[in-house]
Every structure is written in C-alpha cells, then in structure tokens.
C-alpha cells in the first residue's frame, strides 16, 4: 500500500461503523474477562463451598487446581476456536465463545455446593472452569482479528489497543462488583450466599454482549477471502504444520508473548497476591489499591497502541520487558517497606534458620495443586513462606528432624507421612508454635497496626496508600507497554487465511502458561530460598529472554499490508 494511502488512513477519524466494531468487540471481551476473573478473586470462598469435604490444606489445593485449569486449557481453546474462526468466520466464532463463557459463569452462581451434592459439586465446577478457559482461548483471537481487519492501514495499533484494555477493565469490573456486593451485604452474608451475586449478574452482561455482537457484519477481509476462494482448508495444519508459519508462531511466542505474559501477570495478579499473601494487607484494601492503579494506568493501553503506529510495535513491547526486568526488585522492596513497615523491619533484623538434612528438602513446584510435600523440611519452609518470613538454610546430619531456629528458640517440624491422619492438626500446632516464637523474637503479630489499611475507596491522600498506588501504577504502565501493541503485532505476522489460528496459540501459551504458572513458580522459589522477592526472578528471566529473542528475530510489522499475500 502506498505511503499516501497509509497516511490518509492514519489521518481520518473513525467511521461510525468502525466505532461500533470496536465497542462491540471490546465490550464483549470485557464481560468475558469479568467472568474469568471472578473465580480468581473469590477462590478462597469457592474452595470452602465446593471442596468443603476436605481439610483446609487439601481444599486450598483443589481450589487452586480449578483456577489453574482455566489457564492451562486456554491454548486448546485457541486451537479449537482458531480453526473454526478461520473456516467459518470471526463473527460467529466469538458469538459462540461468549455464550459458552457467560453460561458457564452463570451456572457457577446456581451450582449446589458440596454440602448439598457432595463431590459432584467439585466435578461440575472444574468442568465449568474448563469451559471458561476454552471459551477465553477462542475469544481474544477473534476479537483482535476482527478489529484489526476493520482498521485502516497505519491505525491498527490504535484500533486494537481498545481490545487490550478489556482484560484490565474486566478485572476492574469484577473487583468493583465484589467490593460493592460485600459492602452492601456484609462479610458474613457475602461468604454465606452473596458470593453468588457477581456470577449471576453475568447473565445480564451476556445478554447485552450477544445482542451487540449480533448487530455486526462479518469481517470484510474474511468475506473477500471466502468470495475469492483463497481460504485455508486446514488452518491448523497450515499454521503449525508448515515450518514457514510454525517458525513465525514460535518467534511470536518466545520473542513477544512470553515476556508480555509474565509482565502482564506480575503487574496485575502477582502484585495483588504479593500485597495479600506476602505483605498481609487485608483483601478490601489490596483490591482498592489495585483498582486505583488500574484507573490511573488503563489509558496507557491506548497511548502505547497509538504510539506503536508511529514508532513500531517492537520497540515499545521490548522496552516494557526491559524496564520491568530492571526495576521489579526495587519496586517490590519499596512496596514492602511502605505497606507493612513492621514486617519489613523484622525481615531485616531478625535471623531465622531452617536446620534440616539436605535430602529432606525439595523444590515445591506445584502448578496444578496436586503434588504434596510432606517432609519436615518442606513443611517448615512452606509455613515460613506463608508467614512471609525470610530465612537461611543450614544442613544437619541425615536422619535428624528439621527445625526452625528463631534467635535462641528452636521449633521442631514433623513428617506428615509419619503423622498420618493427625497431619493437619500437627501442622496447625507447628504453625502456632512457630508463630509464637517469631512474635516473641520481634515479628509483628497478626493485628499489626503498621499495615496499610484504607477506610473507604477515596482514602488515598495519605502517604502510605499514595506511595503504594504510585508503585502499582508503574507496574501497570509496564503492563500497558507490553500489552497495548501486542494484538496489532500478532495479527500482522499472519495472513488472513490462518490469522485467527496463528495468532491465538502463541498468545494463549504466552499468557495462559508462562503467565499462569507465575504464582506456583514464585511460591516454589520463595520456599526454596527463603527470600520473599526471589519469585520475581521468574518474570525477570522470561522478560529478558523475550527482550533478546525479540531484538534478534522479531520483525517490525507496523507498515505491513496484512492483506498483501491473501491470494497466494
């Protein structure tokens, strides 16, 4: 396409039809992400309701397994619906995905609990989570492809950046609905039955999304391809079975979406996990802090999408990976110092040592929640990691029982396999004894007045919440840098006949697997090393990998005519 035509496309305002396409695609995708995030935000309550027949530790394992299932199945959804989208069309495919997603979420809201139907409740819940993951795997590629194929040359980054806001807006919407429902009903009623309301509301969002999407026409690029008979008869085989296309998908994964996925997940999900689980900030305050950072930072998706039309997709995405890798450690350390000063001080000044035989200690990597770590050393390290206590390791003679040394006190751990049915009670007793020893040595008690706490949503004009929101805002800016231009970058790598399939798989492996494995990997790294920041090496390593591979192998595509090779 000539420079003059590209310039004209970049200069003219959006048409009414183009605005309708963006609104319909973006709004539907917001609702899909809303549905998906509800489970993550309410995982603890859902674990109690649907896995209540198990002890608390096993219950939490199964709750995390069900959450992970939705992430791990996303690439398979990309394959199923990507193929369908390349064969029958973009519009009808993402109509199917939103119906599956919305219906599955609504059914969670009316699903009987384990108290009512036993283990069947857990089985049905996991099936619904798998359906959610499959639908989400097909949704993003359809929406991004649909918008990109409507966008004029020279404005694809700006047009598709609206789709990129949907994940953050879906998370934000889920947090707001949960906070509002909790505030109206109170914690007791919300935990009892009110948690169902956010899931039930999704049926209204589903109706709105379906109605809007039914008004749309099929993508003009897809219509032209079908009319000319140039579509692929086997899009999956062509996209991933032929090296010339499979190579592009591999480069897209390792040189773009892997780093994008871990930076995105760190800035939105791991930050929330770190505040609540590591820094012991209450859920209400942590959610409000994240919500404010999203409000302030979401415009960055549009900014960097627009900027990528000017200077390119590649430099912005890779710059986001580089900045994240360079600054994660100081940012999270500053967050610790501000959010929980007493805990931060104790971590710096009170030595804690795990004394255990080397063979007794294992790397506690548990991405699906099904592995069990029962040795005395593993139990001691897992409890310390959950208490956010850094420690060093000291090797003791084989056959000795692992113990935790806090100052002059020593607390013996236990082997869960030898404890048998008494293991849960023994673990609870060990945790209480260790907590008492830590408190006596100077670690803050659970009711720690130094922890940041917000009285209401607008309680942000004090130093403590303001500084934390500022740190979270920086993390969100990194997210917008890597995520804002990614849709345009991916759609520009593949021809129309395999675009839906080609872009969806690397996107969902990068986000669903590389990003989705972050919590489990981070916890394993923290437990193995005794360093609460060591989990950050996971996103840093993959961000650096993407930076290097991206610089060497990823082409710049902002000026590419995405329809040039459709007839070949």
C-alpha positions as a Python dict, from the first residue, in 0.01 Angstrom:
ca = {
    (1, 'X'): (0, 0, 0),
    (2, 'X'): (133, 340, -88),
    (3, 'X'): (255, 586, 169),
    (4, 'X'): (-13, 837, 69),
    (5, 'X'): (-295, 585, 124),
    (6, 'X'): (-149, 481, 459),
    (7, 'X'): (-120, 845, 564),
    (8, 'X'): (-480, 910, 465),
    (9, 'X'): (-596, 612, 670),
    (10, 'X'): (-395, 732, 967),
    (11, 'X'): (-529, 1086, 941),
    (12, 'X'): (-903, 1033, 901),
    (13, 'X'): (-1130, 993, 1204),
    (14, 'X'): (-1304, 667, 1286),
    (15, 'X'): (-1622, 597, 1094),
    (16, 'X'): (-1942, 514, 1279),
    (17, 'X'): (-1917, 150, 1172),
    (18, 'X'): (-1557, 125, 1295),
    (19, 'X'): (-1656, 265, 1635),
    (20, 'X'): (-1938, 10, 1650),
    (21, 'X'): (-1694, -272, 1572),
    (22, 'X'): (-1453, -163, 1844),
    (23, 'X'): (-1723, -109, 2106),
    (24, 'X'): (-1892, -441, 2034),
    (25, 'X'): (-1570, -640, 2033),
    (26, 'X'): (-1424, -465, 2337),
    (27, 'X'): (-1739, -470, 2548),
    (28, 'X'): (-1799, -837, 2489),
    (29, 'X'): (-1438, -915, 2577),
    (30, 'X'): (-1461, -707, 2897),
    (31, 'X'): (-1753, -924, 3003),
    (32, 'X'): (-1561, -1242, 2922),
    (33, 'X'): (-1263, -1132, 3133),
    (34, 'X'): (-1504, -1028, 3409),
    (35, 'X'): (-1643, -1380, 3412),
    (36, 'X'): (-1297, -1533, 3416),
    (37, 'X'): (-1159, -1314, 3695),
    (38, 'X'): (-1449, -1370, 3931),
    (39, 'X'): (-1319, -1713, 4017),
    (40, 'X'): (-968, -1587, 4090),
    (41, 'X'): (-1099, -1310, 4316),
    (42, 'X'): (-1330, -1548, 4507),
    (43, 'X'): (-1111, -1859, 4505),
    (44, 'X'): (-1098, -1887, 4885),
    (45, 'X'): (-1477, -1876, 4925),
    (46, 'X'): (-1531, -2110, 4631),
    (47, 'X'): (-1280, -2354, 4780),
    (48, 'X'): (-1481, -2365, 5104),
    (49, 'X'): (-1813, -2407, 4922),
    (50, 'X'): (-1719, -2671, 4663),
    (51, 'X'): (-1432, -2857, 4829),
    (52, 'X'): (-1564, -2834, 5183),
    (53, 'X'): (-1542, -3211, 5242),
    (54, 'X'): (-1161, -3185, 5251),
    (55, 'X'): (-930, -3046, 5518),
    (56, 'X'): (-828, -2678, 5469),
    (57, 'X'): (-493, -2757, 5307),
    (58, 'X'): (-641, -3004, 5055),
    (59, 'X'): (-934, -2768, 4996),
    (60, 'X'): (-699, -2485, 4900),
    (61, 'X'): (-503, -2719, 4673),
    (62, 'X'): (-816, -2817, 4482),
    (63, 'X'): (-935, -2456, 4462),
    (64, 'X'): (-602, -2355, 4306),
    (65, 'X'): (-618, -2657, 4075),
    (66, 'X'): (-959, -2548, 3946),
    (67, 'X'): (-829, -2194, 3888),
    (68, 'X'): (-517, -2323, 3711),
    (69, 'X'): (-729, -2547, 3490),
    (70, 'X'): (-888, -2242, 3330),
    (71, 'X'): (-545, -2105, 3237),
    (72, 'X'): (-389, -2430, 3124),
    (73, 'X'): (-674, -2514, 2884),
    (74, 'X'): (-667, -2178, 2707),
    (75, 'X'): (-424, -2284, 2429),
    (76, 'X'): (-657, -2573, 2344),
    (77, 'X'): (-941, -2324, 2315),
    (78, 'X'): (-719, -2122, 2083),
    (79, 'X'): (-676, -2429, 1859),
    (80, 'X'): (-1043, -2526, 1858),
    (81, 'X'): (-1191, -2182, 1801),
    (82, 'X'): (-899, -2053, 1596),
    (83, 'X'): (-964, -2326, 1341),
    (84, 'X'): (-1336, -2252, 1349),
    (85, 'X'): (-1275, -1879, 1307),
    (86, 'X'): (-1054, -1933, 1002),
    (87, 'X'): (-1307, -2172, 846),
    (88, 'X'): (-1650, -2021, 916),
    (89, 'X'): (-1576, -1662, 1020),
    (90, 'X'): (-1473, -1432, 1302),
    (91, 'X'): (-1819, -1305, 1400),
    (92, 'X'): (-1990, -1638, 1456),
    (93, 'X'): (-1695, -1786, 1640),
    (94, 'X'): (-1673, -1517, 1902),
    (95, 'X'): (-2051, -1529, 1941),
    (96, 'X'): (-2008, -1894, 2038),
    (97, 'X'): (-1724, -1820, 2279),
    (98, 'X'): (-1912, -1552, 2468),
    (99, 'X'): (-2221, -1772, 2505),
    (100, 'X'): (-2009, -2056, 2646),
    (101, 'X'): (-1826, -1820, 2880),
    (102, 'X'): (-2133, -1639, 3009),
    (103, 'X'): (-2340, -1952, 3053),
    (104, 'X'): (-2061, -2132, 3241),
    (105, 'X'): (-2021, -1838, 3478),
    (106, 'X'): (-2394, -1810, 3542),
    (107, 'X'): (-2410, -2183, 3621),
    (108, 'X'): (-2139, -2140, 3887),
    (109, 'X'): (-2377, -1893, 4053),
    (110, 'X'): (-2657, -2152, 4083),
    (111, 'X'): (-2442, -2461, 4134),
    (112, 'X'): (-2522, -2654, 4455),
    (113, 'X'): (-2232, -2673, 4699),
    (114, 'X'): (-2052, -2979, 4834),
    (115, 'X'): (-2278, -2971, 5141),
    (116, 'X'): (-2572, -3036, 4910),
    (117, 'X'): (-2446, -3276, 4643),
    (118, 'X'): (-2103, -3383, 4768),
    (119, 'X'): (-1810, -3440, 4535),
    (120, 'X'): (-2036, -3387, 4231),
    (121, 'X'): (-2024, -3012, 4303),
    (122, 'X'): (-1645, -3008, 4270),
    (123, 'X'): (-1654, -3213, 3948),
    (124, 'X'): (-1912, -2983, 3786),
    (125, 'X'): (-1720, -2674, 3898),
    (126, 'X'): (-1398, -2795, 3734),
    (127, 'X'): (-1588, -2878, 3414),
    (128, 'X'): (-1730, -2525, 3408),
    (129, 'X'): (-1382, -2381, 3466),
    (130, 'X'): (-1251, -2584, 3172),
    (131, 'X'): (-1532, -2449, 2953),
    (132, 'X'): (-1446, -2094, 3064),
    (133, 'X'): (-1082, -2145, 2972),
    (134, 'X'): (-1169, -2296, 2634),
    (135, 'X'): (-1402, -2006, 2554),
    (136, 'X'): (-1148, -1744, 2659),
    (137, 'X'): (-888, -1920, 2444),
    (138, 'X'): (-1105, -1852, 2141),
    (139, 'X'): (-1240, -1512, 2236),
    (140, 'X'): (-931, -1295, 2229),
    (141, 'X'): (-805, -1404, 1888),
    (142, 'X'): (-1146, -1350, 1735),
    (143, 'X'): (-1196, -1004, 1879),
    (144, 'X'): (-842, -886, 1799),
    (145, 'X'): (-852, -1025, 1444),
    (146, 'X'): (-1197, -882, 1381),
    (147, 'X'): (-1097, -530, 1489),
    (148, 'X'): (-763, -543, 1306),
    (149, 'X'): (-928, -644, 980),
    (150, 'X'): (-1160, -344, 1006),
    (151, 'X'): (-881, -97, 1092),
    (152, 'X'): (-729, 128, 824),
    (153, 'X'): (-362, 93, 736),
    (154, 'X'): (-150, 292, 979),
    (155, 'X'): (-403, 278, 1265),
    (156, 'X'): (-417, -89, 1361),
    (157, 'X'): (-220, -31, 1681),
    (158, 'X'): (-465, 235, 1796),
    (159, 'X'): (-777, 41, 1696),
    (160, 'X'): (-670, -289, 1853),
    (161, 'X'): (-545, -119, 2169),
    (162, 'X'): (-909, -83, 2274),
    (163, 'X'): (-928, -463, 2284),
    (164, 'X'): (-618, -459, 2504),
    (165, 'X'): (-799, -257, 2772),
    (166, 'X'): (-1055, -534, 2814),
    (167, 'X'): (-852, -766, 3038),
    (168, 'X'): (-779, -482, 3282),
    (169, 'X'): (-1134, -348, 3262),
    (170, 'X'): (-1274, -697, 3319),
    (171, 'X'): (-1056, -736, 3628),
    (172, 'X'): (-1156, -390, 3746),
    (173, 'X'): (-1527, -461, 3690),
    (174, 'X'): (-1507, -788, 3883),
    (175, 'X'): (-1330, -615, 4174),
    (176, 'X'): (-1587, -335, 4184),
    (177, 'X'): (-1886, -573, 4176),
    (178, 'X'): (-1732, -786, 4452),
    (179, 'X'): (-1646, -485, 4669),
    (180, 'X'): (-1992, -333, 4619),
    (181, 'X'): (-2170, -660, 4699),
    (182, 'X'): (-1952, -718, 5007),
    (183, 'X'): (-2017, -366, 5133),
    (184, 'X'): (-2395, -391, 5088),
    (185, 'X'): (-2437, -742, 5234),
    (186, 'X'): (-2156, -756, 5490),
    (187, 'X'): (-1885, -1021, 5508),
    (188, 'X'): (-2095, -1290, 5676),
    (189, 'X'): (-2381, -1281, 5426),
    (190, 'X'): (-2141, -1247, 5135),
    (191, 'X'): (-1945, -1556, 5241),
    (192, 'X'): (-2270, -1747, 5300),
    (193, 'X'): (-2462, -1674, 4979),
    (194, 'X'): (-2378, -1326, 4849),
    (195, 'X'): (-2073, -1454, 4656),
    (196, 'X'): (-2322, -1594, 4402),
    (197, 'X'): (-2445, -1247, 4300),
    (198, 'X'): (-2142, -1146, 4087),
    (199, 'X'): (-2172, -1476, 3899),
    (200, 'X'): (-2547, -1436, 3846),
    (201, 'X'): (-2506, -1080, 3717),
    (202, 'X'): (-2306, -1223, 3428),
    (203, 'X'): (-2627, -1337, 3259),
    (204, 'X'): (-2722, -971, 3209),
    (205, 'X'): (-2378, -895, 3068),
    (206, 'X'): (-2412, -1199, 2842),
    (207, 'X'): (-2743, -1076, 2704),
    (208, 'X'): (-2603, -731, 2628),
    (209, 'X'): (-2291, -876, 2462),
    (210, 'X'): (-2481, -1119, 2241),
    (211, 'X'): (-2728, -851, 2133),
    (212, 'X'): (-2446, -611, 2038),
    (213, 'X'): (-2246, -872, 1852),
    (214, 'X'): (-2549, -988, 1653),
    (215, 'X'): (-2561, -639, 1500),
    (216, 'X'): (-2215, -678, 1347),
    (217, 'X'): (-2124, -787, 995),
    (218, 'X'): (-1853, -1040, 917),
    (219, 'X'): (-1500, -907, 871),
    (220, 'X'): (-1458, -763, 518),
    (221, 'X'): (-1121, -937, 485),
    (222, 'X'): (-1278, -1273, 566),
    (223, 'X'): (-1571, -1209, 327),
    (224, 'X'): (-1327, -1120, 48),
    (225, 'X'): (-1118, -1429, 116),
    (226, 'X'): (-1424, -1655, 104),
    (227, 'X'): (-1552, -1492, -214),
    (228, 'X'): (-1215, -1543, -385),
    (229, 'X'): (-1180, -1899, -259),
    (230, 'X'): (-839, -1836, -104),
    (231, 'X'): (-922, -1963, 245),
    (232, 'X'): (-730, -2243, 409),
    (233, 'X'): (-884, -2590, 404),
    (234, 'X'): (-681, -2693, 710),
    (235, 'X'): (-578, -2380, 904),
    (236, 'X'): (-415, -2566, 1194),
    (237, 'X'): (-201, -2779, 965),
    (238, 'X'): (-104, -2476, 760),
    (239, 'X'): (-35, -2256, 1062),
    (240, 'X'): (163, -2504, 1270),
    (241, 'X'): (244, -2797, 1040),
    (242, 'X'): (439, -2593, 786),
    (243, 'X'): (772, -2467, 918),
    (244, 'X'): (748, -2127, 746),
    (245, 'X'): (436, -2048, 954),
    (246, 'X'): (524, -2253, 1264),
    (247, 'X'): (853, -2061, 1285),
    (248, 'X'): (659, -1734, 1296),
    (249, 'X'): (437, -1869, 1574),
    (250, 'X'): (743, -1981, 1773),
    (251, 'X'): (911, -1642, 1732),
    (252, 'X'): (586, -1470, 1833),
    (253, 'X'): (573, -1684, 2147),
    (254, 'X'): (933, -1653, 2264),
    (255, 'X'): (1005, -1304, 2125),
    (256, 'X'): (676, -1135, 2216),
    (257, 'X'): (404, -1309, 2419),
    (258, 'X'): (612, -1498, 2678),
    (259, 'X'): (763, -1176, 2813),
    (260, 'X'): (439, -988, 2765),
    (261, 'X'): (252, -1258, 2959),
    (262, 'X'): (478, -1254, 3264),
    (263, 'X'): (496, -874, 3278),
    (264, 'X'): (118, -850, 3243),
    (265, 'X'): (57, -1115, 3509),
    (266, 'X'): (310, -962, 3751),
    (267, 'X'): (166, -612, 3722),
    (268, 'X'): (-195, -713, 3782),
    (269, 'X'): (-220, -1052, 3952),
    (270, 'X'): (110, -1112, 4128),
    (271, 'X'): (101, -760, 4271),
    (272, 'X'): (-238, -839, 4429),
    (273, 'X'): (-110, -1176, 4555),
    (274, 'X'): (203, -1011, 4697),
    (275, 'X'): (1, -749, 4884),
    (276, 'X'): (-239, -1001, 5037),
    (277, 'X'): (-35, -1317, 5088),
    (278, 'X'): (315, -1180, 5146),
    (279, 'X'): (254, -837, 5299),
    (280, 'X'): (-66, -936, 5486),
    (281, 'X'): (-275, -645, 5356),
    (282, 'X'): (-647, -711, 5401),
    (283, 'X'): (-845, -802, 5089),
    (284, 'X'): (-1057, -486, 5086),
    (285, 'X'): (-754, -255, 5095),
    (286, 'X'): (-549, -462, 4849),
    (287, 'X'): (-831, -465, 4595),
    (288, 'X'): (-883, -91, 4630),
    (289, 'X'): (-511, -23, 4580),
    (290, 'X'): (-508, -235, 4264),
    (291, 'X'): (-832, -77, 4143),
    (292, 'X'): (-686, 275, 4174),
    (293, 'X'): (-372, 176, 3986),
    (294, 'X'): (-589, 34, 3707),
    (295, 'X'): (-800, 351, 3692),
    (296, 'X'): (-489, 566, 3662),
    (297, 'X'): (-299, 338, 3425),
    (298, 'X'): (-553, 191, 3183),
    (299, 'X'): (-522, 482, 2941),
    (300, 'X'): (-169, 358, 2876),
    (301, 'X'): (-307, 78, 2658),
    (302, 'X'): (-450, 333, 2417),
    (303, 'X'): (-143, 557, 2439),
    (304, 'X'): (106, 282, 2357),
    (305, 'X'): (-120, 129, 2093),
    (306, 'X'): (-137, 469, 1921),
    (307, 'X'): (237, 524, 1967),
    (308, 'X'): (311, 184, 1813),
    (309, 'X'): (156, 311, 1487),
    (310, 'X'): (418, 588, 1490),
    (311, 'X'): (739, 420, 1607),
    (312, 'X'): (661, 47, 1584),
    (313, 'X'): (526, -239, 1795),
    (314, 'X'): (861, -400, 1869),
    (315, 'X'): (1044, -115, 2048),
    (316, 'X'): (754, -46, 2285),
    (317, 'X'): (693, -410, 2382),
    (318, 'X'): (1062, -484, 2430),
    (319, 'X'): (1117, -160, 2624),
    (320, 'X'): (839, -266, 2862),
    (321, 'X'): (1012, -603, 2916),
    (322, 'X'): (1348, -429, 2975),
    (323, 'X'): (1209, -178, 3226),
    (324, 'X'): (1025, -450, 3416),
    (325, 'X'): (1333, -670, 3440),
    (326, 'X'): (1546, -378, 3560),
    (327, 'X'): (1309, -242, 3827),
    (328, 'X'): (1097, -523, 3973),
    (329, 'X'): (1325, -584, 4273),
    (330, 'X'): (1344, -221, 4395),
    (331, 'X'): (973, -164, 4328),
    (332, 'X'): (857, -467, 4528),
    (333, 'X'): (1105, -395, 4807),
    (334, 'X'): (971, -40, 4832),
    (335, 'X'): (616, -176, 4834),
    (336, 'X'): (707, -399, 5130),
    (337, 'X'): (860, -111, 5323),
    (338, 'X'): (552, 108, 5270),
    (339, 'X'): (273, -150, 5302),
    (340, 'X'): (397, -328, 5615),
    (341, 'X'): (681, -136, 5784),
    (342, 'X'): (691, -357, 6095),
    (343, 'X'): (719, -675, 5888),
    (344, 'X'): (987, -513, 5670),
    (345, 'X'): (1191, -416, 5976),
    (346, 'X'): (1161, -764, 6125),
    (347, 'X'): (1270, -922, 5796),
    (348, 'X'): (1587, -710, 5801),
    (349, 'X'): (1687, -763, 6162),
    (350, 'X'): (1563, -1099, 6296),
    (351, 'X'): (1757, -1402, 6168),
    (352, 'X'): (1562, -1723, 6103),
    (353, 'X'): (1727, -2052, 6004),
    (354, 'X'): (1585, -2381, 5878),
    (355, 'X'): (1809, -2663, 6002),
    (356, 'X'): (1746, -2984, 5806),
    (357, 'X'): (1914, -3270, 5618),
    (358, 'X'): (1971, -3173, 5255),
    (359, 'X'): (1783, -3479, 5124),
    (360, 'X'): (1477, -3375, 5328),
    (361, 'X'): (1424, -3051, 5132),
    (362, 'X'): (1257, -3039, 4788),
    (363, 'X'): (1169, -2776, 4530),
    (364, 'X'): (798, -2723, 4595),
    (365, 'X'): (682, -2657, 4238),
    (366, 'X'): (312, -2738, 4226),
    (367, 'X'): (144, -2574, 3923),
    (368, 'X'): (-168, -2792, 3924),
    (369, 'X'): (-212, -2812, 4301),
    (370, 'X'): (-197, -3193, 4302),
    (371, 'X'): (156, -3251, 4438),
    (372, 'X'): (211, -3296, 4810),
    (373, 'X'): (524, -3210, 5005),
    (374, 'X'): (526, -3393, 5335),
    (375, 'X'): (884, -3391, 5467),
    (376, 'X'): (964, -3197, 5783),
    (377, 'X'): (1188, -2957, 5589),
    (378, 'X'): (926, -2891, 5321),
    (379, 'X'): (659, -2824, 5583),
    (380, 'X'): (884, -2586, 5774),
    (381, 'X'): (978, -2391, 5461),
    (382, 'X'): (618, -2376, 5332),
    (383, 'X'): (492, -2241, 5666),
    (384, 'X'): (767, -1977, 5678),
    (385, 'X'): (691, -1875, 5318),
    (386, 'X'): (321, -1839, 5405),
    (387, 'X'): (419, -1627, 5707),
    (388, 'X'): (640, -1406, 5483),
    (389, 'X'): (947, -1481, 5693),
    (390, 'X'): (1285, -1487, 5511),
    (391, 'X'): (1529, -1749, 5630),
    (392, 'X'): (1860, -1912, 5551),
    (393, 'X'): (1920, -2288, 5534),
    (394, 'X'): (2165, -2491, 5739),
    (395, 'X'): (2237, -2858, 5666),
    (396, 'X'): (2205, -3101, 5957),
    (397, 'X'): (2313, -3470, 5973),
    (398, 'X'): (2097, -3726, 5787),
    (399, 'X'): (1816, -3869, 5995),
    (400, 'X'): (1761, -3560, 6210),
    (401, 'X'): (1425, -3384, 6218),
    (402, 'X'): (1408, -3042, 6055),
    (403, 'X'): (1368, -2747, 6290),
    (404, 'X'): (1332, -2371, 6266),
    (405, 'X'): (1570, -2162, 6474),
    (406, 'X'): (1443, -1816, 6568),
    (407, 'X'): (1705, -1634, 6772),
    (408, 'X'): (1777, -1870, 7063),
    (409, 'X'): (1449, -2063, 7027),
    (410, 'X'): (1410, -2377, 6817),
    (411, 'X'): (1078, -2519, 6688),
    (412, 'X'): (1083, -2878, 6563),
    (413, 'X'): (889, -2961, 6247),
    (414, 'X'): (734, -3302, 6165),
    (415, 'X'): (698, -3552, 5881),
    (416, 'X'): (339, -3559, 5756),
    (417, 'X'): (364, -3916, 5624),
    (418, 'X'): (453, -4039, 5971),
    (419, 'X'): (179, -3829, 6132),
    (420, 'X'): (-90, -3991, 5914),
    (421, 'X'): (-443, -3869, 5990),
    (422, 'X'): (-309, -3632, 6254),
    (423, 'X'): (-103, -3436, 5996),
    (424, 'X'): (-348, -3140, 5963),
    (425, 'X'): (-365, -3098, 6342),
    (426, 'X'): (13, -3135, 6372),
    (427, 'X'): (66, -2873, 6102),
    (428, 'X'): (-171, -2631, 6274),
    (429, 'X'): (9, -2683, 6606),
    (430, 'X'): (350, -2636, 6443),
    (431, 'X'): (230, -2314, 6277),
    (432, 'X'): (101, -2179, 6609),
    (433, 'X'): (423, -2264, 6793),
    (434, 'X'): (641, -2114, 6519),
    (435, 'X'): (426, -1801, 6503),
    (436, 'X'): (457, -1757, 6878),
    (437, 'X'): (836, -1790, 6857),
    (438, 'X'): (853, -1535, 6576),
    (439, 'X'): (632, -1291, 6768),
    (440, 'X'): (845, -1331, 7079),
    (441, 'X'): (1155, -1254, 6873),
    (442, 'X'): (1004, -934, 6736),
    (443, 'X'): (796, -1023, 6431),
    (444, 'X'): (467, -831, 6427),
    (445, 'X'): (152, -1008, 6541),
    (446, 'X'): (-140, -1064, 6306),
    (447, 'X'): (-311, -746, 6425),
    (448, 'X'): (-29, -522, 6305),
    (449, 'X'): (-125, -152, 6307),
    (450, 'X'): (154, -57, 6068),
    (451, 'X'): (-4, -244, 5774),
    (452, 'X'): (-166, -14, 5520),
    (453, 'X'): (-542, -1, 5561),
    (454, 'X'): (-795, 206, 5368),
    (455, 'X'): (-1111, 320, 5543),
    (456, 'X'): (-1302, 390, 5220),
    (457, 'X'): (-1240, 399, 4842),
    (458, 'X'): (-1117, 760, 4845),
    (459, 'X'): (-881, 720, 5139),
    (460, 'X'): (-584, 770, 4907),
    (461, 'X'): (-447, 1107, 5013),
    (462, 'X'): (-219, 975, 5287),
    (463, 'X'): (145, 890, 5224),
    (464, 'X'): (114, 515, 5274),
    (465, 'X'): (-166, 436, 5024),
    (466, 'X'): (-49, 709, 4785),
    (467, 'X'): (304, 567, 4758),
    (468, 'X'): (177, 212, 4712),
    (469, 'X'): (-67, 322, 4440),
    (470, 'X'): (224, 501, 4272),
    (471, 'X'): (429, 180, 4270),
    (472, 'X'): (134, -22, 4139),
    (473, 'X'): (75, 245, 3874),
    (474, 'X'): (431, 199, 3747),
    (475, 'X'): (371, -178, 3728),
    (476, 'X'): (50, -115, 3530),
    (477, 'X'): (237, 116, 3291),
    (478, 'X'): (475, -172, 3215),
    (479, 'X'): (167, -385, 3150),
    (480, 'X'): (28, -129, 2906),
    (481, 'X'): (361, -105, 2723),
    (482, 'X'): (384, -477, 2654),
    (483, 'X'): (12, -538, 2610),
    (484, 'X'): (-115, -230, 2425),
    (485, 'X'): (58, -306, 2091),
    (486, 'X'): (58, -689, 2113),
    (487, 'X'): (-266, -754, 1922),
    (488, 'X'): (-154, -547, 1625),
    (489, 'X'): (189, -712, 1631),
    (490, 'X'): (37, -1062, 1627),
    (491, 'X'): (-226, -1009, 1358),
    (492, 'X'): (35, -852, 1131),
    (493, 'X'): (251, -1164, 1145),
    (494, 'X'): (-4, -1398, 982),
    (495, 'X'): (-207, -1394, 656),
    (496, 'X'): (-588, -1376, 667),
    (497, 'X'): (-647, -1745, 593),
    (498, 'X'): (-471, -1860, 913),
    (499, 'X'): (-467, -1538, 1117),
    (500, 'X'): (-718, -1643, 1385),
    (501, 'X'): (-539, -1974, 1447),
    (502, 'X'): (-186, -1841, 1402),
    (503, 'X'): (-210, -1554, 1650),
    (504, 'X'): (-427, -1725, 1912),
    (505, 'X'): (-199, -2013, 2006),
    (506, 'X'): (120, -1817, 2085),
    (507, 'X'): (-88, -1554, 2265),
    (508, 'X'): (-256, -1804, 2495),
    (509, 'X'): (55, -2011, 2561),
    (510, 'X'): (240, -1692, 2649),
    (511, 'X'): (-36, -1565, 2877),
    (512, 'X'): (-205, -1884, 2994),
    (513, 'X'): (107, -2092, 3058),
    (514, 'X'): (403, -1858, 3102),
    (515, 'X'): (187, -1605, 3288),
    (516, 'X'): (-45, -1855, 3457),
    (517, 'X'): (244, -2051, 3609),
    (518, 'X'): (381, -1742, 3785),
    (519, 'X'): (215, -1791, 4129),
    (520, 'X'): (313, -2158, 4164),
    (521, 'X'): (667, -2095, 4045),
    (522, 'X'): (712, -1786, 4261),
    (523, 'X'): (595, -1971, 4573),
    (524, 'X'): (832, -2261, 4500),
    (525, 'X'): (1124, -2021, 4456),
    (526, 'X'): (1038, -1834, 4777),
    (527, 'X'): (1004, -2158, 4976),
    (528, 'X'): (1330, -2296, 4832),
    (529, 'X'): (1541, -1988, 4902),
    (530, 'X'): (1378, -1817, 5198),
    (531, 'X'): (1372, -1489, 5004),
    (532, 'X'): (1027, -1331, 4960),
    (533, 'X'): (1148, -1149, 4647),
    (534, 'X'): (1309, -1448, 4480),
    (535, 'X'): (988, -1532, 4295),
    (536, 'X'): (1043, -1219, 4087),
    (537, 'X'): (1324, -1398, 3905),
    (538, 'X'): (1057, -1591, 3714),
    (539, 'X'): (912, -1289, 3528),
    (540, 'X'): (1254, -1124, 3505),
    (541, 'X'): (1417, -1422, 3333),
    (542, 'X'): (1137, -1456, 3076),
    (543, 'X'): (1124, -1081, 3016),
    (544, 'X'): (1498, -1084, 2942),
    (545, 'X'): (1456, -1390, 2718),
    (546, 'X'): (1185, -1212, 2520),
    (547, 'X'): (1399, -898, 2500),
    (548, 'X'): (1692, -1088, 2348),
    (549, 'X'): (1490, -1306, 2110),
    (550, 'X'): (1270, -1013, 2014),
    (551, 'X'): (1564, -791, 1924),
    (552, 'X'): (1721, -1062, 1707),
    (553, 'X'): (1428, -1239, 1542),
    (554, 'X'): (1102, -1039, 1562),
    (555, 'X'): (1036, -823, 1254),
    (556, 'X'): (880, -477, 1278),
    (557, 'X'): (532, -501, 1124),
    (558, 'X'): (365, -163, 1171),
    (559, 'X'): (381, -76, 798),
    (560, 'X'): (291, -424, 675),
    (561, 'X'): (-12, -466, 448),
    (562, 'X'): (-189, -755, 620),
    (563, 'X'): (-388, -841, 305),
    (564, 'X'): (-97, -838, 59),
    (565, 'X'): (-47, -1216, 48),
    (566, 'X'): (-408, -1330, 81),
    (567, 'X'): (-430, -1457, -275),
    (568, 'X'): (-111, -1666, -255),
}
